[in-house]
PDB file of C-alpha atoms in Angstrom:
ATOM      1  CA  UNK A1129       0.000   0.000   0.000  1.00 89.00           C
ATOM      2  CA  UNK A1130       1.426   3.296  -1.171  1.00 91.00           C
ATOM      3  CA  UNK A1131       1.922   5.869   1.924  1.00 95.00           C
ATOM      4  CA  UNK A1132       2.990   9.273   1.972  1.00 96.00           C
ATOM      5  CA  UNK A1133       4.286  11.179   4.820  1.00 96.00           C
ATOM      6  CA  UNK A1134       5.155  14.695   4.836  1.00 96.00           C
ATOM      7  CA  UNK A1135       7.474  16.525   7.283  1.00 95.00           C
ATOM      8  CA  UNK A1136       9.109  20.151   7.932  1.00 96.00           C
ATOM      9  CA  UNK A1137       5.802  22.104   7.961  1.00 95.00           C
ATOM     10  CA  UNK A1138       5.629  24.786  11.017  1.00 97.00           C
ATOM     11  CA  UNK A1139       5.642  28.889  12.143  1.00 98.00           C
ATOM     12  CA  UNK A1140       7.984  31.508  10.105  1.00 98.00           C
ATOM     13  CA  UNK A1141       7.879  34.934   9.356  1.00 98.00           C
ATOM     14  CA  UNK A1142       7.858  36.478   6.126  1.00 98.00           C
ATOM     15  CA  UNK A1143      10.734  36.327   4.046  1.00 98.00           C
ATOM     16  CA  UNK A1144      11.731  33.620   5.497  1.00 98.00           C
ATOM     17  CA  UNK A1145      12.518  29.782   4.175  1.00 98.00           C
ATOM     18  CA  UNK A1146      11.126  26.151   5.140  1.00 98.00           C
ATOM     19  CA  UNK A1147      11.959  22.881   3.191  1.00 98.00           C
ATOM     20  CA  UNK A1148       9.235  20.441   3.004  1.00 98.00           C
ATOM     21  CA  UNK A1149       9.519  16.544   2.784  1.00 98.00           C
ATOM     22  CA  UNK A1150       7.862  13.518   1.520  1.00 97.00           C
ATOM     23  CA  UNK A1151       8.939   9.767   2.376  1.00 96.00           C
ATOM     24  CA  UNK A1152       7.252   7.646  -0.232  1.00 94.00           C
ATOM     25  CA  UNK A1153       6.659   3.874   0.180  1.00 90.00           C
ATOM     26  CA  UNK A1154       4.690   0.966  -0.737  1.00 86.00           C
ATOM     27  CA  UNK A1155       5.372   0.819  -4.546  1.00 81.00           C
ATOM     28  CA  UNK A1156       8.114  -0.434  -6.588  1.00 74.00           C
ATOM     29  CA  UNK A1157       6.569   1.405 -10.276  1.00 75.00           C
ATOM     30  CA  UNK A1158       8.965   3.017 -12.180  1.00 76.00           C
ATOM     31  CA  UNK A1159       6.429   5.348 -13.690  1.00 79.00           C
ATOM     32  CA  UNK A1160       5.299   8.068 -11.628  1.00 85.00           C
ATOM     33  CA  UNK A1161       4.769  11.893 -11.090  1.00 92.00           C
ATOM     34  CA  UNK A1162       4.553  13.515  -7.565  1.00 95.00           C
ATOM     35  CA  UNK A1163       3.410  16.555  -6.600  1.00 97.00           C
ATOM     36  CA  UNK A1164       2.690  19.836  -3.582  1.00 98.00           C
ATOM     37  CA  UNK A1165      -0.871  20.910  -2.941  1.00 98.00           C
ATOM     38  CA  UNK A1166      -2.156  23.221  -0.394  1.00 98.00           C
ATOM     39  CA  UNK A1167      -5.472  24.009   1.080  1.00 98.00           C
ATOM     40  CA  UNK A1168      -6.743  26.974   3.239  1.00 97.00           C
ATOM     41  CA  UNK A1169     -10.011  26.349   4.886  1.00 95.00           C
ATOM     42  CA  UNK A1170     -13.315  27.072   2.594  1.00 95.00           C
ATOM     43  CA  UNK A1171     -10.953  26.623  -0.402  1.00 95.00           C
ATOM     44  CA  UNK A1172      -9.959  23.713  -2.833  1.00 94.00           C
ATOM     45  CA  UNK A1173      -6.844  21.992  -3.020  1.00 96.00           C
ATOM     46  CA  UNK A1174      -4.515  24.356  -4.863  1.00 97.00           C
ATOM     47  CA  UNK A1175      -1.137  22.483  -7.310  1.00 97.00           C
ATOM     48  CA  UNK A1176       1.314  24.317  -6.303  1.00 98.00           C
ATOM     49  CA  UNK A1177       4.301  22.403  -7.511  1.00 98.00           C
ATOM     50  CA  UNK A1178       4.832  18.792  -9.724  1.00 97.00           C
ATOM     51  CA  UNK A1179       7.743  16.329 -10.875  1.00 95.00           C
ATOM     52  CA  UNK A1180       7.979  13.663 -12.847  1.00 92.00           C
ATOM     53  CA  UNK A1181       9.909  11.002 -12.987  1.00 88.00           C
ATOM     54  CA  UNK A1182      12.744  12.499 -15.725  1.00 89.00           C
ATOM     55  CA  UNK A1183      12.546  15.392 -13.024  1.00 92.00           C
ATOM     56  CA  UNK A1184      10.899  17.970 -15.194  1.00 94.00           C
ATOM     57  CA  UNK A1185       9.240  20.235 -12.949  1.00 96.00           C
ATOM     58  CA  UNK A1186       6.176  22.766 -13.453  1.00 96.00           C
ATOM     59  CA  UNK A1187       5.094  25.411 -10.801  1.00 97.00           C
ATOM     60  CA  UNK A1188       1.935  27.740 -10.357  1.00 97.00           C
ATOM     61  CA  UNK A1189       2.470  30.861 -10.803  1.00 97.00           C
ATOM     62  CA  UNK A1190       1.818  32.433  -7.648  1.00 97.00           C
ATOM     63  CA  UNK A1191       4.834  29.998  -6.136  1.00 98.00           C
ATOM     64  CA  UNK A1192       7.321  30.292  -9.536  1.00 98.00           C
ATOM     65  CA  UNK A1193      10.897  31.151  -8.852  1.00 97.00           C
ATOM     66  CA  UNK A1194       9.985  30.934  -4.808  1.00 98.00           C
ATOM     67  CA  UNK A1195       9.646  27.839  -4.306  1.00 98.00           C
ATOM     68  CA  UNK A1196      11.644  24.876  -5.830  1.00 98.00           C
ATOM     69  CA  UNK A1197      10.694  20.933  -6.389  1.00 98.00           C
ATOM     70  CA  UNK A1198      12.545  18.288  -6.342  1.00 97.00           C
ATOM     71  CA  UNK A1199      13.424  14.597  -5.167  1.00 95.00           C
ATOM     72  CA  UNK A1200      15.425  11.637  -4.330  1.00 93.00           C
ATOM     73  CA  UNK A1201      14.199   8.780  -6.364  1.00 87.00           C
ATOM     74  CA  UNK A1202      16.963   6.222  -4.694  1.00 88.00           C
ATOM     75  CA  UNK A1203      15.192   7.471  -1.500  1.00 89.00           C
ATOM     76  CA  UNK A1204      11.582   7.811  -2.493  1.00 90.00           C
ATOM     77  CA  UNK A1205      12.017  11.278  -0.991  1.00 95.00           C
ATOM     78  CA  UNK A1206       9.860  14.378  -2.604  1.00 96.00           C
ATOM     79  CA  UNK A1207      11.234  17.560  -1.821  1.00 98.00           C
ATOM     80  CA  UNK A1208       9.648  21.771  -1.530  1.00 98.00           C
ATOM     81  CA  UNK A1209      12.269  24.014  -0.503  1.00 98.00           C
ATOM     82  CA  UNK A1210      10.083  27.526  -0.140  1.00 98.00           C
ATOM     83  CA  UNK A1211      12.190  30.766   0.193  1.00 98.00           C
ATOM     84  CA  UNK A1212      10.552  34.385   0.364  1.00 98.00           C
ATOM     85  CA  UNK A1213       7.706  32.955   1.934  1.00 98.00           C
ATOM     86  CA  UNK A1214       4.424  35.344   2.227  1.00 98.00           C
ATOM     87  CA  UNK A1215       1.716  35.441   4.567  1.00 98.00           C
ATOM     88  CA  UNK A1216      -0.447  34.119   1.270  1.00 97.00           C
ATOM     89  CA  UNK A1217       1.709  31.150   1.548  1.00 98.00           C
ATOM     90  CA  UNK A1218       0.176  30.215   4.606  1.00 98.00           C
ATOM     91  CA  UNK A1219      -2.101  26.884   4.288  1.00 98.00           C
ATOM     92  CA  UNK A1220      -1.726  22.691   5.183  1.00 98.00           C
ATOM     93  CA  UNK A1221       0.347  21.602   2.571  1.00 98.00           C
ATOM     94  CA  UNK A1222       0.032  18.263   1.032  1.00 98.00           C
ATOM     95  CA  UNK A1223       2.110  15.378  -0.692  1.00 97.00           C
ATOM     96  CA  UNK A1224       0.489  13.421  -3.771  1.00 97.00           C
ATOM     97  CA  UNK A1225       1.411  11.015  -6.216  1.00 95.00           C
ATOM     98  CA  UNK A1226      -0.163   9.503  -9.538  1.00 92.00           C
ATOM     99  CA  UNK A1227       1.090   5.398  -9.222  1.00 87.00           C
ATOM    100  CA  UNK A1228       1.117   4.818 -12.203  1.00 87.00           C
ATOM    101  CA  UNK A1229       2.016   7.688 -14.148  1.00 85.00           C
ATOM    102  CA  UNK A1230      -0.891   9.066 -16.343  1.00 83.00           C
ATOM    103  CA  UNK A1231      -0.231  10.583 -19.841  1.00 79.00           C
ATOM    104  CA  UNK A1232      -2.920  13.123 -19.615  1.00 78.00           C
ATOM    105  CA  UNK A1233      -0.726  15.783 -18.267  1.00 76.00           C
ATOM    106  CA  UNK A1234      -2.852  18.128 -15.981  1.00 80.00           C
ATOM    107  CA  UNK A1235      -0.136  17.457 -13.262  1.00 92.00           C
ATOM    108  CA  UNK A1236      -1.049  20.860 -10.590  1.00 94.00           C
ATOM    109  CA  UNK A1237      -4.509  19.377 -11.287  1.00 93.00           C
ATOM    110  CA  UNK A1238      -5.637  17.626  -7.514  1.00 94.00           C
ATOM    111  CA  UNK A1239      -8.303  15.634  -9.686  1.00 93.00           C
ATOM    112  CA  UNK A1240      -5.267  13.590 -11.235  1.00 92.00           C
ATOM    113  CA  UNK A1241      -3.689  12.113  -8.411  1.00 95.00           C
ATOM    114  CA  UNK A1242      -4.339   8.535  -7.009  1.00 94.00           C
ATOM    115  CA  UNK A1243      -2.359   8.989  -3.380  1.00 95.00           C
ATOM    116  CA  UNK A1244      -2.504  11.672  -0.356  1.00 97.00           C
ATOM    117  CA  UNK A1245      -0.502  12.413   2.668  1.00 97.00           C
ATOM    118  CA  UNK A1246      -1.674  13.630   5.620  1.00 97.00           C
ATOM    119  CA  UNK A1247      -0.702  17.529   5.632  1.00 97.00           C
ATOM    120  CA  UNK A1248       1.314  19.724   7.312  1.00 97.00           C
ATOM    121  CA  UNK A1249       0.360  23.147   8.471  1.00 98.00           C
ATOM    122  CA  UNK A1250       2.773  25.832   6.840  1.00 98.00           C
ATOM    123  CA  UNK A1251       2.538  29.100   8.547  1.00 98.00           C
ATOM    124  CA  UNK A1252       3.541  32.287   7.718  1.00 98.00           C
ATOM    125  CA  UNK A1253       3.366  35.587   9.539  1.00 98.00           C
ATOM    126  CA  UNK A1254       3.843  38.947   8.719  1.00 94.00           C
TER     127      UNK A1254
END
């Protein structure tokens, strides 16, 4: 069974950098994508960051050249290092993967992803 757990999340002030982790296990596929969400309460889950396998990378734009994806495939290990954080930035964040990969693309769409960690809270004052 595929699990995700994510790790690093906690309290910063603006400006100010966190790196984010995701321990991947449970599945020995080759073909894969992984991904960041986040979600602020009364909102939907917002892509914020995706990899894929090859490690080509796309970001949203309210995150692009802020934050940075990327991972350990030896170690199953998905990465967000987030620098110049903002108080916007604040929200749970989330780890997801598609197991197996899909070739529909889409990949800072939530709706395309098969596996979900639990969160963890990213906060950011001002």
């Amino acid at each position: 069974q595929v699990q995700l757990v994510e790790s690093g999340g906690g309290s910063v002030q603006s400006g100010g950098s966190l790196r984010l982790s995701c321990a991947a296990s449970g599945y020995t596929y080759s073909s894969y994508y992984m991904g960041w969400f986040r979600q602020v309460p009364g909102k939907g889950r917002e892509g914020v960051a995706a990899i894929r396998r090859d490690g080509t990378t796309n970001y949203s734009d309210s995150v692009k050249g802020r934050f940075t994806i990327s991972q350990d495939n030896a170690k199953k290990t998905l990465y967000l290092q987030m620098n110049s954080l903002k108080p916007e930035d604040t929200a749970v964040y989330y780890c997801a993967a598609r197991i197996p990969a899909s070739s529909s693309g889409g990949y800072l769409g939530a709706i395309m992803y098969n596996y979900w960690g639990q969160g963890t809270q990213v906060t950011v004052s001002s």
